[in-house]
Amino acid sequence: MTGESDSDLDSETTDHPRRAKSDRLLAILEPYNRVVVVSHVNPDPDSLASMLAIRELVEKCQPGKPVVLTVDGMIARAENRAMVEMIPIPLVPVKTVALDRETAVVMVDTQPHTGRRSSESAVPQVVIDHHETGGDLEGVLFHDIRTHMGASSTIVAGYLLEQKVVVSPQLATALLYGIESETTGYPREACSLDDGALVWLFPRADKELLARIRNPRLPQSHFATFHRALSNAFLYRDLIFAWCGTITQPDIVAEVADFFVRFDQVNWVLSAGLFEDGLKLSLRATGLGGEAGEVLREVLEGMGNGGGHDKRAGGLVQLADASPRAVEGVLTEIRRRLLARLDIDEHQGRRLLDDDSRIPPP
């Protein structure tokens, strides 16, 4: 879906001009005494910035109303941790937040029942998202879903503009990085509104803070994972299938996929890693019309959950048995399904790097 249904427009008629989306959103939140903002598991910069902007919108337009920002899972990637710590963004574990009838739940950068949350027990009053993988919106009072946009942060930045909210350097930095992180891939998945938001935010952002977020220090485990992925990457025609082994944080699987997709001989990359009791997967496609989200959803049907954008997608397969033999069996089935979906002969496969020679220490 790409917007609100007629029932979400507060019974507006053609005799009155349509109100701005932010006005309708605020009208939905008005009767509630508190707002809780949630996102997908292991939130990324786009979701973090969107949550922060929703808090600013509510606090400025409905003063005195508490707004709680939550985290589902962990803040894993180094850039994301830097963003949370340096902005800063106050987060409360979602499992510790009690909900009642006086609390409105605002969901950003995801939709209900898309396999991207640890719990779906509460139906949100508001859903704001840009992903193509649609969810169950039954019972949602307001939804603003724009799949042509590159980032949810662009949507929420528009609300701030509509309400003439003065954006602080910290919030501008967060929104700028949130949009940038979603739209810097090639080919870009963005529209003119994303570019307009970047132009509006850049002069308001703290450039020093932005540079520090973009370039955080990295732990040794980061390089160890890339080493394992390079050693266990297989090329099947124009697909790389890379195994990262056991990983210390789930977001690095996406970083590995982004790394391999720049190889000039591939159009597809699937990276996988074992995190806790699940297989974390990231799929990348290089061309427009790749339908990566739909491809991964089809590949994982009956095994796990997957979805995302045209060129970027993620998935998760929960494992009842995480033994090496069981993991290898699941990986083999995923590879078989993906090769069949892309019409690639499995016998075309070979290791990406044959030479693992070492030089003497200097």
mmCIF file of C-alpha atoms in Angstrom:
data_model
loop_
_atom_site.group_PDB
_atom_site.id
_atom_site.type_symbol
_atom_site.label_atom_id
_atom_site.label_comp_id
_atom_site.label_asym_id
_atom_site.label_seq_id
_atom_site.Cartn_x
_atom_site.Cartn_y
_atom_site.Cartn_z
ATOM 1 C CA MET A 1 0.000 0.000 0.000
ATOM 2 C CA THR A 2 1.175 3.540 -0.674
ATOM 3 C CA GLY A 3 -0.825 5.756 1.659
ATOM 4 C CA GLU A 4 -3.819 6.086 3.972
ATOM 5 C CA SER A 5 -7.208 4.671 3.159
ATOM 6 C CA ASP A 6 -10.247 6.949 3.197
ATOM 7 C CA SER A 7 -10.964 5.928 6.782
ATOM 8 C CA ASP A 8 -7.586 7.321 7.800
ATOM 9 C CA LEU A 9 -8.479 10.826 6.648
ATOM 10 C CA ASP A 10 -10.696 11.635 9.656
ATOM 11 C CA SER A 11 -13.849 11.674 7.534
ATOM 12 C CA GLU A 12 -12.594 14.492 5.339
ATOM 13 C CA THR A 13 -14.864 15.380 2.444
ATOM 14 C CA THR A 14 -14.255 17.022 -0.879
ATOM 15 C CA ASP A 15 -15.816 20.207 0.573
ATOM 16 C CA HIS A 16 -12.676 20.775 2.648
ATOM 17 C CA PRO A 17 -9.053 20.830 1.526
ATOM 18 C CA ARG A 18 -7.041 17.750 2.400
ATOM 19 C CA ARG A 19 -4.963 18.269 5.504
ATOM 20 C CA ALA A 20 -1.234 17.674 5.523
ATOM 21 C CA LYS A 21 -0.183 14.162 6.489
ATOM 22 C CA SER A 22 1.536 15.486 9.607
ATOM 23 C CA ASP A 23 -1.722 17.139 10.711
ATOM 24 C CA ARG A 24 -3.550 13.840 10.343
ATOM 25 C CA LEU A 25 -0.796 12.024 12.221
ATOM 26 C CA LEU A 26 -0.901 14.510 15.089
ATOM 27 C CA ALA A 27 -4.696 14.300 15.222
ATOM 28 C CA ILE A 28 -4.446 10.529 15.688
ATOM 29 C CA LEU A 29 -1.930 10.984 18.526
ATOM 30 C CA GLU A 30 -3.814 13.821 20.230
ATOM 31 C CA PRO A 31 -6.103 11.686 22.490
ATOM 32 C CA TYR A 32 -3.216 9.632 23.892
ATOM 33 C CA ASN A 33 -1.234 10.554 26.998
ATOM 34 C CA ARG A 34 2.028 8.954 25.876
ATOM 35 C CA VAL A 35 3.746 7.887 22.660
ATOM 36 C CA VAL A 36 6.051 4.878 22.257
ATOM 37 C CA VAL A 37 8.078 4.708 19.050
ATOM 38 C CA VAL A 38 9.210 1.301 17.756
ATOM 39 C CA SER A 39 11.102 0.029 14.726
ATOM 40 C CA HIS A 40 12.508 -3.201 13.336
ATOM 41 C CA VAL A 41 14.935 -5.492 15.118
ATOM 42 C CA ASN A 42 18.535 -4.226 15.199
ATOM 43 C CA PRO A 43 17.570 -0.701 14.047
ATOM 44 C CA ASP A 44 19.619 0.998 11.332
ATOM 45 C CA PRO A 45 20.377 4.730 10.889
ATOM 46 C CA ASP A 46 17.184 5.357 8.938
ATOM 47 C CA SER A 47 14.978 3.918 11.669
ATOM 48 C CA LEU A 48 16.976 5.589 14.456
ATOM 49 C CA ALA A 49 16.732 9.009 12.797
ATOM 50 C CA SER A 50 13.029 8.523 12.065
ATOM 51 C CA MET A 51 12.308 7.699 15.701
ATOM 52 C CA LEU A 52 14.254 10.736 16.891
ATOM 53 C CA ALA A 53 12.366 12.989 14.470
ATOM 54 C CA ILE A 54 8.979 11.635 15.588
ATOM 55 C CA ARG A 55 9.910 12.509 19.166
ATOM 56 C CA GLU A 56 10.818 16.060 18.124
ATOM 57 C CA LEU A 57 7.580 16.424 16.162
ATOM 58 C CA VAL A 58 5.391 15.317 19.084
ATOM 59 C CA GLU A 59 7.297 17.282 21.722
ATOM 60 C CA LYS A 60 7.061 20.503 19.699
ATOM 61 C CA CYS A 61 3.462 20.090 18.517
ATOM 62 C CA GLN A 62 1.976 18.444 21.614
ATOM 63 C CA PRO A 63 4.110 19.848 24.471
ATOM 64 C CA GLY A 64 4.314 17.868 27.676
ATOM 65 C CA LYS A 65 3.466 14.516 26.101
ATOM 66 C CA PRO A 66 6.132 11.899 26.946
ATOM 67 C CA VAL A 67 7.730 10.125 23.983
ATOM 68 C CA VAL A 68 9.676 6.892 24.545
ATOM 69 C CA LEU A 69 12.129 5.649 21.897
ATOM 70 C CA THR A 70 12.756 1.903 21.948
ATOM 71 C CA VAL A 71 15.290 -0.581 20.667
ATOM 72 C CA ASP A 72 14.376 -4.096 19.550
ATOM 73 C CA GLY A 73 17.436 -6.345 19.462
ATOM 74 C CA MET A 74 20.790 -4.591 19.494
ATOM 75 C CA ILE A 75 22.633 -1.622 18.051
ATOM 76 C CA ALA A 76 25.228 -3.644 16.220
ATOM 77 C CA ARG A 77 27.061 -1.873 13.413
ATOM 78 C CA ALA A 78 29.859 0.468 14.516
ATOM 79 C CA GLU A 79 28.377 3.441 12.639
ATOM 80 C CA ASN A 80 24.998 2.848 14.298
ATOM 81 C CA ARG A 81 26.533 2.703 17.762
ATOM 82 C CA ALA A 82 28.438 5.902 17.056
ATOM 83 C CA MET A 83 25.211 7.567 15.955
ATOM 84 C CA VAL A 84 23.349 6.558 19.123
ATOM 85 C CA GLU A 85 26.197 7.603 21.404
ATOM 86 C CA MET A 86 27.205 10.860 19.721
ATOM 87 C CA ILE A 87 23.837 12.407 18.771
ATOM 88 C CA PRO A 88 22.791 11.060 21.402
ATOM 89 C CA ILE A 89 19.623 8.956 20.975
ATOM 90 C CA PRO A 90 18.060 7.695 24.246
ATOM 91 C CA LEU A 91 16.740 4.173 23.734
ATOM 92 C CA VAL A 92 14.789 1.865 26.045
ATOM 93 C CA PRO A 93 14.614 -1.910 25.413
ATOM 94 C CA VAL A 94 11.209 -2.496 23.854
ATOM 95 C CA LYS A 95 10.583 -5.549 26.035
ATOM 96 C CA THR A 96 10.655 -3.383 29.170
ATOM 97 C CA VAL A 97 8.035 -0.886 27.976
ATOM 98 C CA ALA A 98 4.511 -1.472 29.266
ATOM 99 C CA LEU A 99 1.687 -0.451 26.953
ATOM 100 C CA ASP A 100 -1.830 0.591 27.933
ATOM 101 C CA ARG A 101 -4.875 2.207 26.347
ATOM 102 C CA GLU A 102 -3.437 5.664 26.999
ATOM 103 C CA THR A 103 -0.300 4.891 24.975
ATOM 104 C CA ALA A 104 -0.027 5.300 21.211
ATOM 105 C CA VAL A 105 2.494 3.099 19.393
ATOM 106 C CA VAL A 106 4.206 4.629 16.361
ATOM 107 C CA MET A 107 6.035 2.129 14.132
ATOM 108 C CA VAL A 108 8.677 3.499 11.756
ATOM 109 C CA ASP A 109 10.756 1.948 8.962
ATOM 110 C CA THR A 110 8.881 -1.352 9.070
ATOM 111 C CA GLN A 111 5.366 -2.770 9.027
ATOM 112 C CA PRO A 112 3.516 -5.263 11.234
ATOM 113 C CA HIS A 113 4.003 -8.960 10.529
ATOM 114 C CA THR A 114 6.840 -8.708 8.024
ATOM 115 C CA GLY A 115 9.213 -10.859 10.112
ATOM 116 C CA ARG A 116 11.351 -7.886 11.130
ATOM 117 C CA ARG A 117 10.337 -7.660 14.815
ATOM 118 C CA SER A 118 10.807 -9.933 17.799
ATOM 119 C CA SER A 119 7.174 -9.536 18.874
ATOM 120 C CA GLU A 120 3.944 -8.515 17.161
ATOM 121 C CA SER A 121 1.771 -8.543 20.279
ATOM 122 C CA ALA A 122 0.797 -4.859 20.042
ATOM 123 C CA VAL A 123 -0.990 -3.325 17.043
ATOM 124 C CA PRO A 124 0.492 0.116 16.353
ATOM 125 C CA GLN A 125 -1.765 3.127 15.918
ATOM 126 C CA VAL A 126 0.643 4.604 13.355
ATOM 127 C CA VAL A 127 2.894 2.990 10.705
ATOM 128 C CA ILE A 128 5.411 5.009 8.652
ATOM 129 C CA ASP A 129 7.566 3.106 6.173
ATOM 130 C CA HIS A 130 9.176 3.069 2.719
ATOM 131 C CA HIS A 131 9.768 -0.672 2.221
ATOM 132 C CA GLU A 132 8.154 -2.629 -0.584
ATOM 133 C CA THR A 133 7.494 -5.690 1.588
ATOM 134 C CA GLY A 134 3.983 -4.955 2.802
ATOM 135 C CA GLY A 135 2.639 -5.893 6.212
ATOM 136 C CA ASP A 136 -0.703 -6.394 7.924
ATOM 137 C CA LEU A 137 -2.225 -2.932 8.468
ATOM 138 C CA GLU A 138 -5.516 -4.096 9.962
ATOM 139 C CA GLY A 139 -6.359 -1.933 12.970
ATOM 140 C CA VAL A 140 -3.764 0.726 12.127
ATOM 141 C CA LEU A 141 -5.340 4.192 12.399
ATOM 142 C CA PHE A 142 -2.805 6.058 10.255
ATOM 143 C CA HIS A 143 -0.305 4.690 7.775
ATOM 144 C CA ASP A 144 2.031 6.587 5.485
ATOM 145 C CA ILE A 145 3.821 4.073 3.271
ATOM 146 C CA ARG A 146 5.711 5.465 0.286
ATOM 147 C CA THR A 147 7.659 2.756 -1.496
ATOM 148 C CA HIS A 148 9.032 5.164 -4.093
ATOM 149 C CA MET A 149 11.062 6.933 -1.415
ATOM 150 C CA GLY A 150 14.558 5.882 -0.477
ATOM 151 C CA ALA A 151 14.233 6.412 3.283
ATOM 152 C CA SER A 152 11.669 6.691 6.057
ATOM 153 C CA SER A 153 13.714 9.631 7.333
ATOM 154 C CA THR A 154 12.654 11.575 4.231
ATOM 155 C CA ILE A 155 8.990 11.054 5.105
ATOM 156 C CA VAL A 156 9.432 12.213 8.706
ATOM 157 C CA ALA A 157 11.617 15.155 7.660
ATOM 158 C CA GLY A 158 8.638 16.220 5.555
ATOM 159 C CA TYR A 159 6.450 16.245 8.671
ATOM 160 C CA LEU A 160 8.912 18.580 10.401
ATOM 161 C CA LEU A 161 8.839 20.907 7.393
ATOM 162 C CA GLU A 162 5.031 20.896 7.302
ATOM 163 C CA GLN A 163 4.833 21.806 10.998
ATOM 164 C CA LYS A 164 7.656 24.386 10.740
ATOM 165 C CA VAL A 165 9.649 22.633 13.477
ATOM 166 C CA VAL A 166 13.128 24.098 13.917
ATOM 167 C CA VAL A 167 15.596 21.238 13.462
ATOM 168 C CA SER A 168 18.648 21.126 15.730
ATOM 169 C CA PRO A 169 22.106 20.314 14.300
ATOM 170 C CA GLN A 170 21.978 16.927 16.047
ATOM 171 C CA LEU A 171 18.606 15.973 14.556
ATOM 172 C CA ALA A 172 19.623 17.286 11.119
ATOM 173 C CA THR A 173 22.765 15.155 11.303
ATOM 174 C CA ALA A 174 20.766 12.076 12.255
ATOM 175 C CA LEU A 175 18.241 12.542 9.449
ATOM 176 C CA LEU A 176 20.943 13.326 6.899
ATOM 177 C CA TYR A 177 22.887 10.192 7.793
ATOM 178 C CA GLY A 178 19.676 8.131 7.885
ATOM 179 C CA ILE A 179 18.797 9.128 4.314
ATOM 180 C CA GLU A 180 22.395 8.881 3.131
ATOM 181 C CA SER A 181 22.790 5.340 4.484
ATOM 182 C CA GLU A 182 19.732 4.186 2.508
ATOM 183 C CA THR A 183 20.434 5.927 -0.790
ATOM 184 C CA THR A 184 24.184 5.686 -1.422
ATOM 185 C CA GLY A 185 24.103 2.292 -3.160
ATOM 186 C CA TYR A 186 24.288 1.921 -6.926
ATOM 187 C CA PRO A 187 21.954 2.038 -8.735
ATOM 188 C CA ARG A 188 20.391 4.457 -6.232
ATOM 189 C CA GLU A 189 16.990 3.702 -4.776
ATOM 190 C CA ALA A 190 15.861 7.270 -4.195
ATOM 191 C CA CYS A 191 13.579 9.966 -5.557
ATOM 192 C CA SER A 192 13.671 13.739 -5.855
ATOM 193 C CA LEU A 193 12.140 14.115 -2.393
ATOM 194 C CA ASP A 194 15.083 12.249 -0.849
ATOM 195 C CA ASP A 195 17.471 14.579 -2.665
ATOM 196 C CA GLY A 196 15.458 17.605 -1.576
ATOM 197 C CA ALA A 197 15.592 16.479 2.039
ATOM 198 C CA LEU A 198 19.377 16.047 1.806
ATOM 199 C CA VAL A 199 19.729 19.575 0.407
ATOM 200 C CA TRP A 200 17.567 20.970 3.209
ATOM 201 C CA LEU A 201 19.366 19.060 5.971
ATOM 202 C CA PHE A 202 23.004 19.467 4.916
ATOM 203 C CA PRO A 203 23.486 23.133 5.914
ATOM 204 C CA ARG A 204 21.748 22.417 9.231
ATOM 205 C CA ALA A 205 23.852 19.348 10.094
ATOM 206 C CA ASP A 206 26.949 19.223 12.288
ATOM 207 C CA LYS A 207 29.635 18.252 9.755
ATOM 208 C CA GLU A 208 32.196 17.242 12.386
ATOM 209 C CA LEU A 209 29.652 15.006 14.084
ATOM 210 C CA LEU A 210 28.641 13.529 10.711
ATOM 211 C CA ALA A 211 32.262 12.695 9.885
ATOM 212 C CA ARG A 212 32.740 10.937 13.231
ATOM 213 C CA ILE A 213 29.607 8.835 12.707
ATOM 214 C CA ARG A 214 30.670 7.881 9.180
ATOM 215 C CA ASN A 215 34.132 6.752 10.275
ATOM 216 C CA PRO A 216 33.989 4.885 13.605
ATOM 217 C CA ARG A 217 36.742 2.697 14.966
ATOM 218 C CA LEU A 218 36.265 -1.006 14.188
ATOM 219 C CA PRO A 219 36.934 -4.079 16.374
ATOM 220 C CA GLN A 220 39.148 -6.985 15.315
ATOM 221 C CA SER A 221 36.052 -9.182 14.889
ATOM 222 C CA HIS A 222 35.018 -6.974 11.967
ATOM 223 C CA PHE A 223 38.133 -7.882 9.981
ATOM 224 C CA ALA A 224 37.965 -11.535 11.050
ATOM 225 C CA THR A 225 34.468 -11.798 9.596
ATOM 226 C CA PHE A 226 35.563 -10.313 6.285
ATOM 227 C CA HIS A 227 38.468 -12.756 6.188
ATOM 228 C CA ARG A 228 36.119 -15.715 6.685
ATOM 229 C CA ALA A 229 33.719 -14.365 4.062
ATOM 230 C CA LEU A 230 36.498 -13.956 1.494
ATOM 231 C CA SER A 231 37.777 -17.451 2.234
ATOM 232 C CA ASN A 232 34.292 -18.926 1.917
ATOM 233 C CA ALA A 233 32.900 -17.015 -1.053
ATOM 234 C CA PHE A 234 31.726 -18.990 -4.082
ATOM 235 C CA LEU A 235 30.994 -17.621 -7.534
ATOM 236 C CA TYR A 236 28.076 -19.091 -9.510
ATOM 237 C CA ARG A 237 27.965 -17.328 -12.882
ATOM 238 C CA ASP A 238 27.011 -13.787 -11.749
ATOM 239 C CA LEU A 239 26.142 -14.669 -8.134
ATOM 240 C CA ILE A 240 28.419 -14.659 -5.093
ATOM 241 C CA PHE A 241 27.333 -16.839 -2.184
ATOM 242 C CA ALA A 242 29.418 -15.893 0.868
ATOM 243 C CA TRP A 243 29.478 -17.657 4.233
ATOM 244 C CA CYS A 244 30.581 -15.446 7.154
ATOM 245 C CA GLY A 245 30.551 -18.184 9.772
ATOM 246 C CA THR A 246 29.584 -17.328 13.340
ATOM 247 C CA ILE A 247 29.247 -13.563 13.676
ATOM 248 C CA THR A 248 29.361 -11.293 16.722
ATOM 249 C CA GLN A 249 26.709 -8.893 15.434
ATOM 250 C CA PRO A 250 24.038 -9.397 12.749
ATOM 251 C CA ASP A 251 24.503 -6.204 10.725
ATOM 252 C CA ILE A 252 27.920 -7.221 9.450
ATOM 253 C CA VAL A 253 26.247 -9.653 7.036
ATOM 254 C CA ALA A 254 24.853 -6.643 5.172
ATOM 255 C CA GLU A 255 28.286 -4.984 5.181
ATOM 256 C CA VAL A 256 29.774 -8.102 3.597
ATOM 257 C CA ALA A 257 27.065 -8.139 0.916
ATOM 258 C CA ASP A 258 27.703 -4.467 0.143
ATOM 259 C CA PHE A 259 31.415 -5.242 -0.154
ATOM 260 C CA PHE A 260 31.026 -8.130 -2.607
ATOM 261 C CA VAL A 261 28.389 -6.485 -4.803
ATOM 262 C CA ARG A 262 31.042 -4.111 -6.153
ATOM 263 C CA PHE A 263 32.774 -7.030 -7.899
ATOM 264 C CA ASP A 264 32.591 -6.304 -11.617
ATOM 265 C CA GLN A 265 31.562 -9.866 -12.571
ATOM 266 C CA VAL A 266 28.453 -10.216 -10.406
ATOM 267 C CA ASN A 267 24.872 -9.029 -10.431
ATOM 268 C CA TRP A 268 23.792 -10.822 -7.245
ATOM 269 C CA VAL A 269 25.289 -11.396 -3.796
ATOM 270 C CA LEU A 270 23.917 -13.441 -0.917
ATOM 271 C CA SER A 271 25.851 -13.353 2.340
ATOM 272 C CA ALA A 272 24.974 -15.420 5.385
ATOM 273 C CA GLY A 273 26.148 -15.648 8.973
ATOM 274 C CA LEU A 274 25.201 -17.557 12.116
ATOM 275 C CA PHE A 275 24.055 -15.260 14.911
ATOM 276 C CA GLU A 276 22.800 -16.873 18.115
ATOM 277 C CA ASP A 277 20.280 -19.492 16.882
ATOM 278 C CA GLY A 278 19.511 -18.018 13.489
ATOM 279 C CA LEU A 279 20.921 -17.565 10.022
ATOM 280 C CA LYS A 280 21.110 -13.888 9.115
ATOM 281 C CA LEU A 281 20.985 -13.248 5.352
ATOM 282 C CA SER A 282 21.542 -10.246 3.077
ATOM 283 C CA LEU A 283 20.798 -10.211 -0.639
ATOM 284 C CA ARG A 284 22.002 -7.567 -3.103
ATOM 285 C CA ALA A 285 21.163 -6.978 -6.781
ATOM 286 C CA THR A 286 23.009 -4.560 -9.026
ATOM 287 C CA GLY A 287 20.342 -3.627 -11.558
ATOM 288 C CA LEU A 288 16.993 -1.901 -11.503
ATOM 289 C CA GLY A 289 14.140 -4.365 -11.457
ATOM 290 C CA GLY A 290 16.125 -6.922 -9.494
ATOM 291 C CA GLU A 291 13.279 -7.396 -7.006
ATOM 292 C CA ALA A 292 15.726 -8.547 -4.347
ATOM 293 C CA GLY A 293 13.110 -8.358 -1.603
ATOM 294 C CA GLU A 294 10.659 -10.523 -3.499
ATOM 295 C CA VAL A 295 13.383 -12.968 -4.558
ATOM 296 C CA LEU A 296 14.571 -13.507 -0.991
ATOM 297 C CA ARG A 297 11.014 -13.838 0.282
ATOM 298 C CA GLU A 298 10.370 -16.585 -2.272
ATOM 299 C CA VAL A 299 13.653 -18.360 -1.534
ATOM 300 C CA LEU A 300 12.968 -18.444 2.208
ATOM 301 C CA GLU A 301 9.299 -19.413 1.964
ATOM 302 C CA GLY A 302 8.573 -22.082 4.565
ATOM 303 C CA MET A 303 12.055 -21.681 6.072
ATOM 304 C CA GLY A 304 12.139 -18.134 7.399
ATOM 305 C CA ASN A 305 11.305 -14.517 6.639
ATOM 306 C CA GLY A 306 12.752 -12.222 3.987
ATOM 307 C CA GLY A 307 11.995 -8.997 2.196
ATOM 308 C CA GLY A 308 13.204 -5.504 1.426
ATOM 309 C CA HIS A 309 13.807 -3.312 -1.592
ATOM 310 C CA ASP A 310 14.433 -3.751 -5.309
ATOM 311 C CA LYS A 311 18.201 -4.114 -4.862
ATOM 312 C CA ARG A 312 18.634 -4.723 -1.115
ATOM 313 C CA ALA A 313 16.965 -7.323 1.061
ATOM 314 C CA GLY A 314 17.439 -9.114 4.341
ATOM 315 C CA GLY A 315 16.197 -12.314 5.903
ATOM 316 C CA LEU A 316 16.331 -14.558 8.928
ATOM 317 C CA VAL A 317 16.004 -18.328 9.347
ATOM 318 C CA GLN A 318 15.548 -19.462 12.934
ATOM 319 C CA LEU A 319 17.271 -22.772 13.639
ATOM 320 C CA ALA A 320 16.046 -25.501 15.955
ATOM 321 C CA ASP A 321 19.461 -27.145 15.539
ATOM 322 C CA ALA A 322 22.528 -24.888 15.181
ATOM 323 C CA SER A 323 25.055 -27.714 14.844
ATOM 324 C CA PRO A 324 27.530 -27.382 11.940
ATOM 325 C CA ARG A 325 25.912 -30.240 10.045
ATOM 326 C CA ALA A 326 22.409 -28.790 10.415
ATOM 327 C CA VAL A 327 23.576 -25.301 9.413
ATOM 328 C CA GLU A 328 25.306 -26.709 6.341
ATOM 329 C CA GLY A 329 22.074 -28.451 5.339
ATOM 330 C CA VAL A 330 20.045 -25.242 5.606
ATOM 331 C CA LEU A 331 22.658 -23.277 3.656
ATOM 332 C CA THR A 332 22.670 -25.908 0.932
ATOM 333 C CA GLU A 333 18.894 -25.688 0.580
ATOM 334 C CA ILE A 334 18.970 -21.868 0.464
ATOM 335 C CA ARG A 335 21.696 -21.961 -2.181
ATOM 336 C CA ARG A 336 19.785 -24.543 -4.223
ATOM 337 C CA ARG A 337 16.593 -22.458 -4.126
ATOM 338 C CA LEU A 338 18.370 -19.217 -5.008
ATOM 339 C CA LEU A 339 20.239 -20.748 -7.934
ATOM 340 C CA ALA A 340 16.980 -22.205 -9.229
ATOM 341 C CA ARG A 341 15.224 -18.853 -8.817
ATOM 342 C CA LEU A 342 17.987 -17.092 -10.777
ATOM 343 C CA ASP A 343 18.235 -19.916 -13.340
ATOM 344 C CA ILE A 344 21.897 -20.624 -12.564
ATOM 345 C CA ASP A 345 23.485 -24.059 -12.972
ATOM 346 C CA GLU A 346 24.977 -25.184 -9.655
ATOM 347 C CA HIS A 347 27.830 -26.873 -11.511
ATOM 348 C CA GLN A 348 29.085 -23.457 -12.606
ATOM 349 C CA GLY A 349 30.230 -22.758 -9.045
ATOM 350 C CA ARG A 350 33.821 -22.221 -7.943
ATOM 351 C CA ARG A 351 35.663 -20.541 -5.119
ATOM 352 C CA LEU A 352 36.020 -16.826 -5.629
ATOM 353 C CA LEU A 353 39.637 -16.856 -4.415
ATOM 354 C CA ASP A 354 41.763 -19.935 -5.065
ATOM 355 C CA ASP A 355 45.088 -18.635 -3.789
ATOM 356 C CA ASP A 356 45.340 -18.343 -0.001
ATOM 357 C CA SER A 357 49.110 -17.906 0.080
ATOM 358 C CA ARG A 358 50.750 -16.012 2.916
ATOM 359 C CA ILE A 359 53.843 -13.880 3.009
ATOM 360 C CA PRO A 360 56.424 -13.983 5.830
ATOM 361 C CA PRO A 361 55.893 -11.385 8.570
ATOM 362 C CA PRO A 362 57.851 -8.176 7.925
#
